[in-house]
Short mmCIF file of C-alpha atoms and ligand atoms in Angstrom, two decimals:
data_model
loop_
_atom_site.label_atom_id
_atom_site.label_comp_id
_atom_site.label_asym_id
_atom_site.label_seq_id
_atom_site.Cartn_x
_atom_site.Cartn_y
_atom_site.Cartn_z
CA UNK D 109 4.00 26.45 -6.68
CA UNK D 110 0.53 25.29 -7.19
CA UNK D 111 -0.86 21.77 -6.20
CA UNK D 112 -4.68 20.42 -7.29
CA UNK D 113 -5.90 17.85 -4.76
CA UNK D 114 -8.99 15.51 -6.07
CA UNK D 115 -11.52 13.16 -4.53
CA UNK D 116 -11.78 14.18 -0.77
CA UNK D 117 -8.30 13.38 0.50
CA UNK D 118 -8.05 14.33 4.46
CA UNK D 119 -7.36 18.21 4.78
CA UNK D 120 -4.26 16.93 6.83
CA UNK D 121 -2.66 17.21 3.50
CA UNK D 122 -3.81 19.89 2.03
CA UNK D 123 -2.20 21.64 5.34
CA UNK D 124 1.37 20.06 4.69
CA UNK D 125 1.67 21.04 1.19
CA UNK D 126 0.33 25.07 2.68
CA UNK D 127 2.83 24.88 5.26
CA UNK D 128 5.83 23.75 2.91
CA UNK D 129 4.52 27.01 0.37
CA UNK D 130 2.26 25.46 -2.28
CA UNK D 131 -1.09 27.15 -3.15
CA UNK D 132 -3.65 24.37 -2.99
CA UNK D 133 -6.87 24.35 -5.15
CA UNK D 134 -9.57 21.98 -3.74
CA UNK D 135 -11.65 19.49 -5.63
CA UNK D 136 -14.20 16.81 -3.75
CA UNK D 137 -14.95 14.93 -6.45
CA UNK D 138 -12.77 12.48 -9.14
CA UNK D 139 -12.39 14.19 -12.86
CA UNK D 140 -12.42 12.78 -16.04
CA UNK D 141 -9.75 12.49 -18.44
CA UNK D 142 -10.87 15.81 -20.53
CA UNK D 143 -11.60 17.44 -17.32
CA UNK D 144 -8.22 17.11 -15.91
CA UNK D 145 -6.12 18.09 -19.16
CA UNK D 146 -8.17 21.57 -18.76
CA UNK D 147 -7.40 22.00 -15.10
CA UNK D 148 -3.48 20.96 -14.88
CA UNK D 149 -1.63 23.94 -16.51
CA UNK D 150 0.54 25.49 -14.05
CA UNK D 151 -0.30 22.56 -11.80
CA UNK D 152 3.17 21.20 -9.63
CA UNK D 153 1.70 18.64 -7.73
CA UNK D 154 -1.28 16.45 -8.46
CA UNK D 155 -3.42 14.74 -5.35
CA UNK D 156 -6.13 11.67 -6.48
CA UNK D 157 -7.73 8.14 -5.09
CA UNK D 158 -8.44 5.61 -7.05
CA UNK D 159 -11.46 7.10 -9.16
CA UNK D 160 -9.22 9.53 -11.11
CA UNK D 161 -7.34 7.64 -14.02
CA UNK D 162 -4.01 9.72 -15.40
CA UNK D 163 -3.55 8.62 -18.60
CA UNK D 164 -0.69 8.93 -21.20
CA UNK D 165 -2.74 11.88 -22.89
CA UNK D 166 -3.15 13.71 -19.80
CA UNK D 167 0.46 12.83 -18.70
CA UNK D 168 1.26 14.34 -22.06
CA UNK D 169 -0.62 17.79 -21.62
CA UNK D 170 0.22 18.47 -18.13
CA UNK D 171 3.68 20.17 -18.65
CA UNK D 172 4.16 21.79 -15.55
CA UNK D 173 3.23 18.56 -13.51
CA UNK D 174 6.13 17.09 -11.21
CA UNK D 175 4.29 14.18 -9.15
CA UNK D 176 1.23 12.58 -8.45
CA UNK D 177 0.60 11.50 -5.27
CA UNK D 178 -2.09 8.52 -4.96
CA UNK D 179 -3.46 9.08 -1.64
CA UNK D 180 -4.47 5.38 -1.32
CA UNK D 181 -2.83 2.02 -1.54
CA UNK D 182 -3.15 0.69 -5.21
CA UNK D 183 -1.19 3.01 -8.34
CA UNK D 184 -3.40 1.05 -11.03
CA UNK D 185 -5.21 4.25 -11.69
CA UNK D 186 -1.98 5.94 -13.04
CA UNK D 187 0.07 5.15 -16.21
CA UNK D 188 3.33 4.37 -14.50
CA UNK D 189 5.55 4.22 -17.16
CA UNK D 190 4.23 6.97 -19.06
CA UNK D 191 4.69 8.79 -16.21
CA UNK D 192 8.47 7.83 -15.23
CA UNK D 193 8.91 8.53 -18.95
CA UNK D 194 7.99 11.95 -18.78
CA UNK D 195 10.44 12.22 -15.30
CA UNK D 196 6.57 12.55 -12.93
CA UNK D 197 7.34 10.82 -9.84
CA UNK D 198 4.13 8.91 -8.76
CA UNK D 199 3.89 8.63 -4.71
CA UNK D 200 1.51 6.22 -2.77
CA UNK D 201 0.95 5.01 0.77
CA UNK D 202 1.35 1.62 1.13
CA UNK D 203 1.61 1.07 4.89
CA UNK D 204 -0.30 3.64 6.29
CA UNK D 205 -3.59 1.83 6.74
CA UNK D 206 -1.57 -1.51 8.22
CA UNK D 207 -3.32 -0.75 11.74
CA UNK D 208 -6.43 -0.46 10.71
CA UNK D 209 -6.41 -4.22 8.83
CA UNK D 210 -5.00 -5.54 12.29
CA UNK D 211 -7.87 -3.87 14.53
CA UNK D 212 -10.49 -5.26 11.67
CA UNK D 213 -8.60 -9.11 12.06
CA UNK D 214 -8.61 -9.04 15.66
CA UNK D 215 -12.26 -8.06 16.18
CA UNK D 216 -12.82 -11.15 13.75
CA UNK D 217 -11.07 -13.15 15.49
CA UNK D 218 -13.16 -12.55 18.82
CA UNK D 219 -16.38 -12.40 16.68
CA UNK D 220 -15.60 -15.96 15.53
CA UNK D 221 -14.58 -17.39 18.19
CA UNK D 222 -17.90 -16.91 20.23
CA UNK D 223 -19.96 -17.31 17.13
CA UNK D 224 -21.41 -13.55 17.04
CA UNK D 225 -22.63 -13.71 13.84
CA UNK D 226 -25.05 -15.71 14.30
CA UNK D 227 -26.11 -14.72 17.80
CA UNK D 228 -26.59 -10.99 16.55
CA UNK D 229 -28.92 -12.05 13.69
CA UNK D 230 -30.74 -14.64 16.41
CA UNK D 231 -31.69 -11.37 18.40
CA UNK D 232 -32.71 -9.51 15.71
CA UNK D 233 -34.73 -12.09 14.76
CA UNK D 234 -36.12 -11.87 18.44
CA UNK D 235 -35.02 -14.97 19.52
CA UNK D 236 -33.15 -15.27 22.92
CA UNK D 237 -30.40 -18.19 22.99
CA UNK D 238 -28.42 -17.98 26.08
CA UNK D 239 -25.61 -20.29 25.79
CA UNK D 240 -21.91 -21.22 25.70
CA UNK D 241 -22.39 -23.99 23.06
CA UNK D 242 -19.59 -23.31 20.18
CA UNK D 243 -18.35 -20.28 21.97
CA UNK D 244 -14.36 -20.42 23.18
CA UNK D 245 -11.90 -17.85 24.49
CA UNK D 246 -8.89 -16.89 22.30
CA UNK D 247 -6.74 -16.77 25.18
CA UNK D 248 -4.16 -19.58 24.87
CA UNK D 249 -5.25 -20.38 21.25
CA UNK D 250 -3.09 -20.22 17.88
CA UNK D 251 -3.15 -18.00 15.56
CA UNK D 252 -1.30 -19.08 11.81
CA UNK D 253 -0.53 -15.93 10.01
CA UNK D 254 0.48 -16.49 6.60
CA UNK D 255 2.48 -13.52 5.11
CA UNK D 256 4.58 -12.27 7.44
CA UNK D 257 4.97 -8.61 6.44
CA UNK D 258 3.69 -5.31 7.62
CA UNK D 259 0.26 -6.29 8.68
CA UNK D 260 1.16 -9.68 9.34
CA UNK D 261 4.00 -8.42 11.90
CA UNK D 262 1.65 -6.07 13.66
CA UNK D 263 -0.85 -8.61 13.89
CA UNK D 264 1.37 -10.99 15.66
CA UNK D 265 2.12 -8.03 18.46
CA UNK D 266 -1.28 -7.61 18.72
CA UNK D 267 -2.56 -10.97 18.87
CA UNK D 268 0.42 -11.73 21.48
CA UNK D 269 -0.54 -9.19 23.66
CA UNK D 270 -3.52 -10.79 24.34
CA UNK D 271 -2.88 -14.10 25.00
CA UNK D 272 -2.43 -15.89 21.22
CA UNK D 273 -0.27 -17.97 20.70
CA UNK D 274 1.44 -17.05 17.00
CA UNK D 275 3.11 -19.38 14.32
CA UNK D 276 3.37 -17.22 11.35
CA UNK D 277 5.15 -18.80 7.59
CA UNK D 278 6.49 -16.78 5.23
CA UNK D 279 8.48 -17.25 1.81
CA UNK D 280 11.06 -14.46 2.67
CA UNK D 281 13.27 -14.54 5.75
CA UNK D 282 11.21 -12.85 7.86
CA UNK D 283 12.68 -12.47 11.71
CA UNK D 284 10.31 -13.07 14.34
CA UNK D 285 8.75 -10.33 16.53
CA UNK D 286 7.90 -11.19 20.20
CA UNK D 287 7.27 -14.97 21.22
CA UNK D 288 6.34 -15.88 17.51
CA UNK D 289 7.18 -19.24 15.64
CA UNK D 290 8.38 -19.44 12.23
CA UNK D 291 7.53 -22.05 10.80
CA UNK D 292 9.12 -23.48 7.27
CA UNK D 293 6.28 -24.37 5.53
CA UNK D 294 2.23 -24.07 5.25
CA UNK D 295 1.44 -27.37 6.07
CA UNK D 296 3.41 -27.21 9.42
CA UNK D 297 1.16 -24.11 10.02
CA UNK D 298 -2.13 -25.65 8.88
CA UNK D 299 -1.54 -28.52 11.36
CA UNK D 300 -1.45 -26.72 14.57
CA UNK D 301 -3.69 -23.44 13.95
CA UNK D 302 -6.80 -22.66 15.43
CA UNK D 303 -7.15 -19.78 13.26
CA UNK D 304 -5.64 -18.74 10.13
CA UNK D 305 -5.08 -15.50 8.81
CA UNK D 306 -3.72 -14.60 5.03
CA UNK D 307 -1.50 -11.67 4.33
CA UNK D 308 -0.30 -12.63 1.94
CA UNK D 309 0.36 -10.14 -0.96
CA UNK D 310 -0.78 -9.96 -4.68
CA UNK D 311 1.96 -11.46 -6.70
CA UNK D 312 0.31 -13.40 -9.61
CA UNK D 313 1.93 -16.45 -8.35
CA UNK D 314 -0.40 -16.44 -5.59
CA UNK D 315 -3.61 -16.58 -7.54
CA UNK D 316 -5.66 -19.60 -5.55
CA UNK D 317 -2.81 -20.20 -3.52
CA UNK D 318 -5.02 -21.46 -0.64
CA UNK D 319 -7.88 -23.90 -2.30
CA UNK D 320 -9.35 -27.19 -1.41
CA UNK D 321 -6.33 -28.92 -0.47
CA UNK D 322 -5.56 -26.38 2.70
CA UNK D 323 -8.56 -26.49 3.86
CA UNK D 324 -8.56 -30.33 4.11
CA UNK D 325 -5.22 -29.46 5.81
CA UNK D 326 -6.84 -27.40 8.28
CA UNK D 327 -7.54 -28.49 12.21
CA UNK D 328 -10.72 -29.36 12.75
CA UNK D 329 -13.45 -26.59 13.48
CA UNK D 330 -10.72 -23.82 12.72
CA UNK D 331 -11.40 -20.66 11.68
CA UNK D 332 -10.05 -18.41 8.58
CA UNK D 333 -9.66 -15.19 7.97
CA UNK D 334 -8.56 -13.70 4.39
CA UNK D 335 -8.20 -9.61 4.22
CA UNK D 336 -5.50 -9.72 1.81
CA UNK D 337 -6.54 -10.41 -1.68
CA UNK D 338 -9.62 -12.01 -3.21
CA UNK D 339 -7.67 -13.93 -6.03
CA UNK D 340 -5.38 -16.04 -3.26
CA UNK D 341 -8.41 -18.44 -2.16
CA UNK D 342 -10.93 -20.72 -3.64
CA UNK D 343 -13.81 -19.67 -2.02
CA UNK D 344 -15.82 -22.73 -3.20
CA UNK D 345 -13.69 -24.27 -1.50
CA UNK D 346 -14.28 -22.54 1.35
CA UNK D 347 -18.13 -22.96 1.05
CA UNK D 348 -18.00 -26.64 1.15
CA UNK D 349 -16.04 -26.58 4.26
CA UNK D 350 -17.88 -24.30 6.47
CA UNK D 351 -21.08 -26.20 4.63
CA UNK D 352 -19.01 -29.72 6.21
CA UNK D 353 -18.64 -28.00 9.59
CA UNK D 354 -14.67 -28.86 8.84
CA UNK D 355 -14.00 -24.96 9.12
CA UNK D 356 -16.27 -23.38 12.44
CA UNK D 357 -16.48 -19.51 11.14
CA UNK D 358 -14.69 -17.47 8.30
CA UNK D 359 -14.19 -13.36 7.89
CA UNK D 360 -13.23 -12.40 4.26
CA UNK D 361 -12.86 -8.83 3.59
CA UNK D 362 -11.62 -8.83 -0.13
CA UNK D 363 -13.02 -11.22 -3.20
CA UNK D 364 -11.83 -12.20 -6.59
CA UNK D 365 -14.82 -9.53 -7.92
CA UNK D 366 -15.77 -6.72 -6.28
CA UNK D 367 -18.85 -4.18 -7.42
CA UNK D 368 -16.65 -0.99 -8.58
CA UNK D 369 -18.74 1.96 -7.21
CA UNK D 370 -20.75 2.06 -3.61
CA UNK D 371 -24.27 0.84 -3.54
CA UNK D 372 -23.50 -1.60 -6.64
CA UNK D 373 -24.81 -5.11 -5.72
CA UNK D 374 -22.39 -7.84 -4.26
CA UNK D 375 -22.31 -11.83 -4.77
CA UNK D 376 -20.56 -14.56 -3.53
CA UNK D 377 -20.80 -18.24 -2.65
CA UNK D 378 -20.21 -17.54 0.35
CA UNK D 379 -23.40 -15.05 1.04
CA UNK D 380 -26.07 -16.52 3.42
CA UNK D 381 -23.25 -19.07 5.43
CA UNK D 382 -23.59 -19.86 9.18
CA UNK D 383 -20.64 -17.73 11.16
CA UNK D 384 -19.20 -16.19 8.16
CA UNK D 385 -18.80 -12.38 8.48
CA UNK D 386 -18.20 -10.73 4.70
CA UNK D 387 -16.94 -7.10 4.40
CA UNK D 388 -16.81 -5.13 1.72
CA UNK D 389 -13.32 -4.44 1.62
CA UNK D 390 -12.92 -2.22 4.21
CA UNK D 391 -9.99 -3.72 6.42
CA UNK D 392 -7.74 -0.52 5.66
CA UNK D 393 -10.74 1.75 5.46
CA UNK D 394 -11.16 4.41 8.76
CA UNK D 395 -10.45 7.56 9.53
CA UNK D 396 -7.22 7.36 11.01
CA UNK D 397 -5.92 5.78 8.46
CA UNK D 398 -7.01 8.30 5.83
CA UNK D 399 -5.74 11.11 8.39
CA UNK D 400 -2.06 8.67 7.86
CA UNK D 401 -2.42 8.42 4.13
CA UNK D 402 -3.22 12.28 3.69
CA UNK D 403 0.16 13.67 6.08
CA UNK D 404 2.17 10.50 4.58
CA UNK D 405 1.93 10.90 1.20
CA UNK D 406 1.65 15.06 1.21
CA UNK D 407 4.97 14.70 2.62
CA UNK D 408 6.44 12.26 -0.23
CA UNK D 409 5.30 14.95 -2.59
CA UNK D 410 6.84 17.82 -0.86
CA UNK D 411 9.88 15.78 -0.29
CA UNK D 412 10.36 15.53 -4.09
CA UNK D 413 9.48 18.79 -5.27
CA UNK D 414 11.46 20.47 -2.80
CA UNK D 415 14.58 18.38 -2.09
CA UNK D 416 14.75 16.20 -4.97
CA UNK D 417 13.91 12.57 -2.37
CA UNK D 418 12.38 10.05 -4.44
CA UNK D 419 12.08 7.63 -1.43
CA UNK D 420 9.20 5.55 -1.97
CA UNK D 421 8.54 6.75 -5.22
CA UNK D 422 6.89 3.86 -7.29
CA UNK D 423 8.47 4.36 -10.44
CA UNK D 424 11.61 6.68 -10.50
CA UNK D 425 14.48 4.99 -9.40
CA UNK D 426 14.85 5.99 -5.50
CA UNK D 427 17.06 8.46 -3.92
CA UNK D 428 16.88 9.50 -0.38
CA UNK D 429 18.97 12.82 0.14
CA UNK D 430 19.04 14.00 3.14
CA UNK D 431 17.85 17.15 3.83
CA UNK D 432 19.48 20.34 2.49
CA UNK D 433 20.87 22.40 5.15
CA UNK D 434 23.71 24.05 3.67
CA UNK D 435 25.40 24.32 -0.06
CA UNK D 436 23.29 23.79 -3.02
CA UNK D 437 21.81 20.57 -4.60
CA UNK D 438 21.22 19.23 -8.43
CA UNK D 439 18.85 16.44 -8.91
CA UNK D 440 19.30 15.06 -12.70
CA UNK D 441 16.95 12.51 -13.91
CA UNK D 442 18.22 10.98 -16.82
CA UNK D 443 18.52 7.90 -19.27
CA UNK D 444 20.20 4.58 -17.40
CA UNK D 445 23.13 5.08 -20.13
CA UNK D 446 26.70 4.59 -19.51
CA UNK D 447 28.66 7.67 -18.75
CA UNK D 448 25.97 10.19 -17.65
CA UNK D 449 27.88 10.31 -14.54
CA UNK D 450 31.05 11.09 -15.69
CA UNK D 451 29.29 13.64 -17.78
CA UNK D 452 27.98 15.26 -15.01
CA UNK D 453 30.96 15.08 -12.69
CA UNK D 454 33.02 16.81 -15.46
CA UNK D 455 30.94 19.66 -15.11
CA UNK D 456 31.70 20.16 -11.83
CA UNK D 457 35.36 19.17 -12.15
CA UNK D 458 35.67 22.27 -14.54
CA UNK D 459 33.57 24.79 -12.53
CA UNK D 460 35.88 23.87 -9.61
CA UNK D 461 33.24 22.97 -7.78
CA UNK D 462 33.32 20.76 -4.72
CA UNK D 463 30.55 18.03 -4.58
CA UNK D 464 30.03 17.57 -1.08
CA UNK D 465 27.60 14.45 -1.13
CA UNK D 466 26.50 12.41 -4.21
CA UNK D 467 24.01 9.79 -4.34
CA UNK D 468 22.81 7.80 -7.30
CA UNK D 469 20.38 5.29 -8.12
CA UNK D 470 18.53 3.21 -11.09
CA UNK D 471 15.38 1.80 -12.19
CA UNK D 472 14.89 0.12 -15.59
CA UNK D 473 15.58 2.77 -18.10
CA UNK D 474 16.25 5.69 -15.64
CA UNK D 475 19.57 7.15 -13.62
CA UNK D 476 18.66 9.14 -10.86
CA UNK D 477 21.42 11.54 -9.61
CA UNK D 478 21.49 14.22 -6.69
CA UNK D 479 24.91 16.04 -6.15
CA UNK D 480 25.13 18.07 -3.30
CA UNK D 481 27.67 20.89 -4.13
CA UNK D 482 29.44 23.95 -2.55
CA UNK D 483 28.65 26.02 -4.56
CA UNK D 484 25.72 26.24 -7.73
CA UNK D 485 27.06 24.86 -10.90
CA UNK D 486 27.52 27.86 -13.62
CA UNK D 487 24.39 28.27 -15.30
CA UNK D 488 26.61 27.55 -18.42
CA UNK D 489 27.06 24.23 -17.12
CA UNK D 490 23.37 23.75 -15.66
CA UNK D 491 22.25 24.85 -19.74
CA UNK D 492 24.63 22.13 -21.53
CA UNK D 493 23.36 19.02 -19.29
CA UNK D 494 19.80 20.09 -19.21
CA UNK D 495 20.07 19.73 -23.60
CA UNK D 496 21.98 16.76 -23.22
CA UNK D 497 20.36 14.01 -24.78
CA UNK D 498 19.89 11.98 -21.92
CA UNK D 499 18.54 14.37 -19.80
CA UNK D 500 14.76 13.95 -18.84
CA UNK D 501 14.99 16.89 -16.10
CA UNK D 502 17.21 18.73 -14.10
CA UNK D 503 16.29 20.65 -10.99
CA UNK D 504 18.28 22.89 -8.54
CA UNK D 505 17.77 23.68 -4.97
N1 NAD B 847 -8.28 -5.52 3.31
C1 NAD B 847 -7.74 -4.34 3.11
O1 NAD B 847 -8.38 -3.31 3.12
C2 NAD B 847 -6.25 -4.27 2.91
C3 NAD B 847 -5.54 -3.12 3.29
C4 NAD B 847 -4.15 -3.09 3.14
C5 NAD B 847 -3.49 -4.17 2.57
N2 NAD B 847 -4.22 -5.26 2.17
C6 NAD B 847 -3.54 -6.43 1.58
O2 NAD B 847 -2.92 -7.16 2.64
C7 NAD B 847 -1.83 -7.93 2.09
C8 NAD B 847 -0.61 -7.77 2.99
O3 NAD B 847 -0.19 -6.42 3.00
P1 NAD B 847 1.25 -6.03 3.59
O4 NAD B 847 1.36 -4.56 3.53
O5 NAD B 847 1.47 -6.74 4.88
O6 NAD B 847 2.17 -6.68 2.46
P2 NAD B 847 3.73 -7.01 2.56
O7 NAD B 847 4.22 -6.99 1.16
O8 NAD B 847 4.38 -6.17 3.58
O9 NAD B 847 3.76 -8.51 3.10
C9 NAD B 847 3.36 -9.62 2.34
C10 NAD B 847 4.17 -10.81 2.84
O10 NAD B 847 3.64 -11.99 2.27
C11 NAD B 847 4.74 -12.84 1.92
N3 NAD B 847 4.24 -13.79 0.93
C12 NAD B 847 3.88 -13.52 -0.35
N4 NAD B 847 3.40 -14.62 -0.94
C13 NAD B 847 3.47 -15.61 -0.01
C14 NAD B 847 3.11 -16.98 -0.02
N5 NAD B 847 2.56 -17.55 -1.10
N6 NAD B 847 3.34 -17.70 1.10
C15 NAD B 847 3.90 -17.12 2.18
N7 NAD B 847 4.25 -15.83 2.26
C16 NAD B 847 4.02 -15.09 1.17
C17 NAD B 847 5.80 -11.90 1.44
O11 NAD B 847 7.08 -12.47 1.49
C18 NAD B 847 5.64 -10.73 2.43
O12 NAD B 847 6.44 -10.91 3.58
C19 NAD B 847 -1.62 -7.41 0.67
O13 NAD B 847 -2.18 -8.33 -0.24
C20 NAD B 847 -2.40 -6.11 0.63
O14 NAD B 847 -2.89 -5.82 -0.67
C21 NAD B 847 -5.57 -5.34 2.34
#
């Protein structure tokens, strides 16, 4: 079992995949398309960020490959459907940096709030300017978080536990952690926050969700925070109201464009503004986080190639087996056609075989099935479903 592990990922899981057997070839950098259809033969398990693109063609050469783990948040880089075509489960860690955004908001939030911006680039300046003008505790204030899901939930503990007061609106149901408000629509929120943080996620119905309009709605010498996507705000917007004094300071970690590769230059309306703070995209970015991503998604990979668990996969359909202690397993990936299951339970109806646990699931095009059995099937039986004509693979443990 070999796995090749690209672009720096944290050695915490290159460990896990060592400790659950796999022989793990090291590579610090990203590879090209022609570089990685010469280096995946006998390759299981494939590690990469988001500088390594796996294409149709390199799906297509890289027969022994069973997943691809995305040790980041985004799977743009992969070709998802190629890849669910060809039964490669593609893994990724979407929550494991949620912490990290919340430490980055609340710092902002403090940073605003006395106006340290500008009194940072005052002393480098030289100048000394001792005063309390413009500068407020966040004790007792209230924080609007809009998009109430993982970060925005952990945000709310956060900002709680130290003294916030926390309306949040969502679309979905969300159920409120702590002393939080819900709230049943923006413009209730917009009324009554001091601050107002976005977490809201990147569904293309929320392109410029936030513009000119919310602002106006906002309180008076409020402050707003966006670390969520670029494309949600109008950041012209934005300009004109900080410009107007309307909104007091403003922390935006992610914009519509962003340079691509590190040390590329940056622009934005909003460069050169009085207590804004800009970052270049870095609310998810620390170490701990990468140490979460590497030991989170490591184990999604082993998970699948060694008990068949598609949980979190983002394109097979998802399966969570539990894990096999006694008996045998099948895991049968197959076309979402009617009667593949009474196919399959045939087989083991002959063979006499008593399934023991069964669970299936579907995604689009694909029926995911993993039997848990008393005994193996009869290799007989394995060979006829693995040529059936909806099979895409079929595994045993
Ligand atoms: N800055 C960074 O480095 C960084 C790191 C991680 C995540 N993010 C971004 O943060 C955002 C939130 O991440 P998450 O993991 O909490 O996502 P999530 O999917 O768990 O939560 C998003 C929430 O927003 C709600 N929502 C969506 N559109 C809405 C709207 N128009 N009005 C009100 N509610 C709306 C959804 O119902 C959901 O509850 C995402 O856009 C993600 O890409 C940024």
């Amino acid at each position: 079992m070999k796995a090749l592990v690209l672009e720096n990922i944290h050695p915490a899981a290159v460990e896990l995949l060592e400790a659950r057997g796999y022989q793990v070839d090291v590579h610090p950098k990203s590879m090209s398309e022609d570089e990685l259809i010469g280096s995946l033969a006998g390759i299981n398990l494939l590690g990469i960020r988001s500088n390594t693109t796996v294409s149709a063609r390199v799906l297509d050469s890289a027969r022994d490959l069973e997943a691809i783990g995305c040790f980041c948040i985004g799977t743009n880089q992969v070709d998802l459907v190629a890849a669910a075509g060809r039964g490669v489960g593609v893994f990724n860690a979407p929550y494991s940096n949620t912490r990290s955004v919340v430490e980055l908001v609340i710092g902002e939030i403090i940073a605003l709030a006395r106006r340290l911006p500008e009194k940072t680039l005052r002393m480098h300046d030289g100048v000394w300017d001792k005063s309390a003008r413009g500068s407020h505790e966040v004790r007792g204030r209230t924080l609007g978080i809009v998009g109430y899901g993982n970060i925005g939930t952990q945000l709310s503990n956060v900002a709680e536990a130290f003294g916030m007061r926390v309306v949040f609106y969502d679309k979905a149901d969300r159920p409120a952690h702590g002393n939080a408000r819900r709230l049943h629509s923006l413009g209730e929120l917009l009324d009554i926050a001091d601050v107002v943080s976005l977490h809201v996620d990147g569904r293309p119905g929320n392109a410029g969700f936030f513009g000119a309009e919310e602002f106006a709605a906002m309180k008076p010498r409020s402050l707003f925070i966006n670390a969520s996507r670029g494309m949600v705000v109008d950041y012209d917007a934005l300009r004109s109201h900080v410009l107007s004094g309307h909104i007091a300071g403003a922390a935006l970690d992610v914009f519509p464009v962003e340079p691509k590769a590190q040390g590329e230059s940056f622009d934005s309306v909003l460069r050169g503004l009085d207590n804004v703070i800009l970052t270049p995209h870095v609310g998810g970015s620390t170490q701990e986080a990468q140490e979460e991503i590497g030991w989170f998604v490591a184990g999604k990979l082993a998970g699948f190639a060694l008990e068949g668990s598609t949980a979190l996969s983002v394109n097979l359909p998802r399966v969570l087996p539990g894990p096999l202690t006694a008996g045998h397993r099948l895991g049968f990936l197959h076309h979402n056609v009617p009667g593949v299951l009474a196919e399959l339970n045939a087989e083991f109806a002959a063979a006499g075989d008593n399934v023991v646990d069964q669970h299936l699931s579907t995604r689009d095009h694909l029926g995911y099935v993993v039997t848990d059995s008393s005994e193996p099937l009869p290799p007989q039986a394995v060979e006829r479903l693995r040529s059936s004509e909806h099979c895409l693979w079929l595994r045993t443990w």
